[in-house]
């Protein structure tokens, strides 16, 4: 017979697996060709974002910061801040191995999974209900806002998993105000801002 702690650990593992499986279902349209097909409608911002993933990877590979491009304002070039810099950086290994389309898709897979995990962690901590936290994670990961942003190709707005993590950090700081909790809350807020300036 499983002890209560073991059952809880097992359920947490199953919840995590369910968030990964849901993210794979959300990625299903591109799973047959993840280096050639991209999540989102091709007439929206998808290819702009994929270009940005490639721009960041190539700039860093050449030893320059991805803040200037010669591809606009000819002949001088211009300053360019790619809006999903965080996504492009966390998927650099995928980009270098399989290209910017695969990196873009990997970024969405990671961010969708993080949405479920982040909301699960916050809901479990607030409610103490494992089943309720799991349902909250599933609902948050599959909310229409995220699906619409993925359809539009706005990859940085799918990075909504940092929001519940930041809220969890702030909650922990108020419940137990320690220097460590303050640093963790600040880090979580900083990652939320880096992942998506809108949030």
CSV table of C-alpha atoms in Angstrom, one decimal:
chain,number,residue,atom,x,y,z
A,1,UNK,CA,0.0,0.0,0.0
A,2,UNK,CA,1.3,3.4,-1.0
A,3,UNK,CA,1.9,6.0,1.8
A,4,UNK,CA,0.2,9.4,1.5
A,5,UNK,CA,3.6,11.0,0.5
A,6,UNK,CA,4.2,8.4,-2.2
A,7,UNK,CA,0.7,8.8,-3.6
A,8,UNK,CA,1.2,12.6,-3.7
A,9,UNK,CA,4.6,12.2,-5.4
A,10,UNK,CA,3.1,9.7,-7.9
A,11,UNK,CA,0.2,12.1,-8.7
A,12,UNK,CA,2.6,15.0,-9.1
A,13,UNK,CA,4.6,12.9,-11.6
A,14,UNK,CA,1.4,12.0,-13.5
A,15,UNK,CA,0.3,15.6,-13.5
A,16,UNK,CA,3.7,16.7,-15.0
A,17,UNK,CA,3.4,13.9,-17.6
A,18,UNK,CA,-0.1,15.1,-18.5
A,19,UNK,CA,1.2,18.6,-19.1
A,20,UNK,CA,3.8,17.3,-21.4
A,21,UNK,CA,1.3,15.1,-23.2
A,22,UNK,CA,-1.1,18.0,-23.6
A,23,UNK,CA,1.7,20.2,-25.0
A,24,UNK,CA,2.5,17.4,-27.5
A,25,UNK,CA,-1.2,17.3,-28.5
A,26,UNK,CA,-1.1,21.1,-28.9
A,27,UNK,CA,1.9,20.6,-31.1
A,28,UNK,CA,0.3,17.8,-33.1
A,29,UNK,CA,0.0,19.7,-36.4
A,30,UNK,CA,3.8,20.0,-36.7
A,31,UNK,CA,5.0,16.7,-35.1
A,32,UNK,CA,5.3,15.0,-38.5
A,33,UNK,CA,7.8,17.7,-39.7
A,34,UNK,CA,9.0,19.9,-36.7
A,35,UNK,CA,11.8,21.4,-38.7
A,36,UNK,CA,9.6,22.5,-41.7
A,37,UNK,CA,6.2,23.2,-40.2
A,38,UNK,CA,5.5,25.8,-37.6
A,39,UNK,CA,2.6,26.2,-35.1
A,40,UNK,CA,0.4,29.1,-36.2
A,41,UNK,CA,-1.1,30.5,-39.3
A,42,UNK,CA,1.5,31.3,-41.9
A,43,UNK,CA,-0.1,34.7,-42.8
A,44,UNK,CA,0.3,36.0,-39.2
A,45,UNK,CA,3.5,36.6,-37.3
A,46,UNK,CA,4.8,33.1,-37.4
A,47,UNK,CA,7.6,33.6,-39.9
A,48,UNK,CA,8.6,36.9,-38.4
A,49,UNK,CA,9.2,35.1,-35.1
A,50,UNK,CA,11.0,32.3,-36.8
A,51,UNK,CA,13.3,34.8,-38.6
A,52,UNK,CA,14.0,36.3,-35.2
A,53,UNK,CA,15.0,32.9,-33.7
A,54,UNK,CA,17.4,32.5,-36.6
A,55,UNK,CA,18.7,36.1,-36.3
A,56,UNK,CA,19.5,35.6,-32.6
A,57,UNK,CA,21.2,32.3,-33.1
A,58,UNK,CA,23.3,33.5,-36.0
A,59,UNK,CA,24.3,36.7,-34.2
A,60,UNK,CA,25.4,34.8,-31.1
A,61,UNK,CA,27.2,32.2,-33.3
A,62,UNK,CA,29.2,35.0,-35.0
A,63,UNK,CA,30.1,36.5,-31.6
A,64,UNK,CA,27.9,39.6,-31.8
A,65,UNK,CA,24.9,40.7,-29.7
A,66,UNK,CA,21.6,40.3,-31.5
A,67,UNK,CA,20.9,44.0,-31.4
A,68,UNK,CA,21.9,45.3,-34.8
A,69,UNK,CA,21.1,44.2,-38.3
A,70,UNK,CA,22.2,45.2,-41.7
A,71,UNK,CA,19.0,43.9,-43.2
A,72,UNK,CA,17.1,47.2,-42.7
A,73,UNK,CA,17.9,50.9,-43.2
A,74,UNK,CA,20.4,50.2,-45.9
A,75,UNK,CA,23.3,51.0,-46.1
A,76,UNK,CA,23.7,51.7,-42.4
A,77,UNK,CA,21.6,49.0,-40.8
A,78,UNK,CA,19.7,49.6,-37.6
A,79,UNK,CA,19.0,48.6,-34.1
A,80,UNK,CA,16.7,45.6,-33.7
A,81,UNK,CA,15.3,44.1,-30.5
A,82,UNK,CA,13.7,40.7,-31.2
A,83,UNK,CA,10.7,40.6,-29.0
A,84,UNK,CA,11.0,36.8,-28.1
A,85,UNK,CA,14.7,37.0,-27.1
A,86,UNK,CA,14.1,34.8,-24.1
A,87,UNK,CA,12.5,32.0,-26.2
A,88,UNK,CA,15.3,32.3,-28.8
A,89,UNK,CA,17.9,32.0,-26.1
A,90,UNK,CA,16.4,29.0,-24.3
A,91,UNK,CA,16.1,27.1,-27.6
A,92,UNK,CA,19.6,27.9,-28.9
A,93,UNK,CA,20.8,24.2,-28.8
A,94,UNK,CA,17.7,23.2,-30.9
A,95,UNK,CA,18.4,26.0,-33.3
A,96,UNK,CA,22.0,25.1,-33.8
A,97,UNK,CA,21.1,21.4,-34.4
A,98,UNK,CA,17.9,21.6,-36.3
A,99,UNK,CA,17.3,25.2,-37.3
A,100,UNK,CA,15.0,28.1,-36.4
A,101,UNK,CA,11.7,26.4,-37.2
A,102,UNK,CA,12.5,23.6,-34.8
A,103,UNK,CA,13.6,26.1,-32.2
A,104,UNK,CA,10.4,28.0,-32.5
A,105,UNK,CA,8.3,24.8,-32.1
A,106,UNK,CA,10.5,23.7,-29.2
A,107,UNK,CA,9.9,27.0,-27.5
A,108,UNK,CA,6.2,26.6,-27.8
A,109,UNK,CA,6.4,23.1,-26.5
A,110,UNK,CA,8.4,24.2,-23.5
A,111,UNK,CA,6.3,27.3,-22.8
A,112,UNK,CA,3.0,25.4,-23.0
A,113,UNK,CA,4.3,22.7,-20.6
A,114,UNK,CA,5.5,25.4,-18.2
A,115,UNK,CA,2.0,27.0,-18.3
A,116,UNK,CA,0.5,23.7,-16.9
A,117,UNK,CA,3.3,23.2,-14.4
A,118,UNK,CA,3.4,26.8,-13.2
A,119,UNK,CA,-0.4,26.9,-12.6
A,120,UNK,CA,-0.4,23.5,-11.0
A,121,UNK,CA,2.3,24.6,-8.5
A,122,UNK,CA,0.4,27.8,-7.6
A,123,UNK,CA,-3.0,26.2,-7.3
A,124,UNK,CA,-1.7,23.3,-5.2
A,125,UNK,CA,0.1,25.7,-2.9
A,126,UNK,CA,-3.0,28.0,-2.5
A,127,UNK,CA,-5.7,25.2,-2.3
A,128,UNK,CA,-3.9,22.1,-1.1
A,129,UNK,CA,-6.0,20.1,-3.5
A,130,UNK,CA,-3.9,17.9,-5.9
A,131,UNK,CA,-6.9,17.2,-8.2
A,132,UNK,CA,-7.9,20.9,-8.2
A,133,UNK,CA,-4.3,22.0,-9.0
A,134,UNK,CA,-4.1,19.5,-11.8
A,135,UNK,CA,-7.4,20.8,-13.3
A,136,UNK,CA,-6.2,24.4,-12.9
A,137,UNK,CA,-3.0,23.5,-14.8
A,138,UNK,CA,-4.8,21.8,-17.6
A,139,UNK,CA,-7.3,24.7,-17.9
A,140,UNK,CA,-4.5,27.3,-17.9
A,141,UNK,CA,-2.4,25.5,-20.4
A,142,UNK,CA,-5.2,25.1,-22.8
A,143,UNK,CA,-6.9,28.5,-22.3
A,144,UNK,CA,-8.2,30.2,-25.5
A,145,UNK,CA,-5.8,33.2,-25.0
A,146,UNK,CA,-2.7,30.9,-25.4
A,147,UNK,CA,-4.2,29.0,-28.3
A,148,UNK,CA,-5.1,32.2,-30.1
A,149,UNK,CA,-1.6,33.7,-29.5
A,150,UNK,CA,0.0,30.5,-30.9
A,151,UNK,CA,-2.3,30.7,-33.9
A,152,UNK,CA,-1.2,34.3,-34.4
A,153,UNK,CA,2.5,33.2,-34.1
A,154,UNK,CA,3.1,35.5,-31.2
A,155,UNK,CA,5.5,33.1,-29.4
A,156,UNK,CA,6.4,35.4,-26.5
A,157,UNK,CA,2.8,35.6,-25.3
A,158,UNK,CA,2.7,31.8,-24.9
A,159,UNK,CA,5.3,32.2,-22.2
A,160,UNK,CA,2.5,32.7,-19.7
A,161,UNK,CA,3.8,30.0,-17.4
A,162,UNK,CA,6.1,32.4,-15.7
A,163,UNK,CA,3.0,34.4,-14.4
A,164,UNK,CA,1.8,31.8,-11.9
A,165,UNK,CA,5.4,31.0,-10.9
A,166,UNK,CA,5.9,34.7,-10.1
A,167,UNK,CA,2.6,34.8,-8.2
A,168,UNK,CA,3.7,31.7,-6.3
A,169,UNK,CA,6.9,33.4,-5.4
A,170,UNK,CA,5.1,36.5,-4.2
A,171,UNK,CA,2.7,34.4,-2.2
A,172,UNK,CA,5.5,32.6,-0.5
A,173,UNK,CA,7.2,35.9,0.3
A,174,UNK,CA,4.0,37.2,2.1
A,175,UNK,CA,3.5,33.9,3.9
A,176,UNK,CA,7.1,33.5,5.0
A,177,UNK,CA,9.0,36.8,4.5
A,178,UNK,CA,12.6,35.7,4.3
A,179,UNK,CA,15.5,37.0,2.2
A,180,UNK,CA,15.6,33.8,0.3
A,181,UNK,CA,11.9,34.1,-0.6
A,182,UNK,CA,12.3,37.7,-1.5
A,183,UNK,CA,15.2,36.7,-3.9
A,184,UNK,CA,13.1,33.9,-5.4
A,185,UNK,CA,10.1,36.2,-5.9
A,186,UNK,CA,12.3,38.8,-7.5
A,187,UNK,CA,13.9,36.2,-9.8
A,188,UNK,CA,10.5,34.9,-10.8
A,189,UNK,CA,9.2,38.4,-11.6
A,190,UNK,CA,12.4,39.1,-13.6
A,191,UNK,CA,12.0,35.9,-15.6
A,192,UNK,CA,8.3,36.8,-16.3
A,193,UNK,CA,9.4,40.2,-17.6
A,194,UNK,CA,12.2,38.7,-19.7
A,195,UNK,CA,10.0,36.1,-21.2
A,196,UNK,CA,7.3,38.5,-22.2
A,197,UNK,CA,7.3,42.3,-21.7
A,198,UNK,CA,3.5,42.3,-22.2
A,199,UNK,CA,3.0,40.4,-18.9
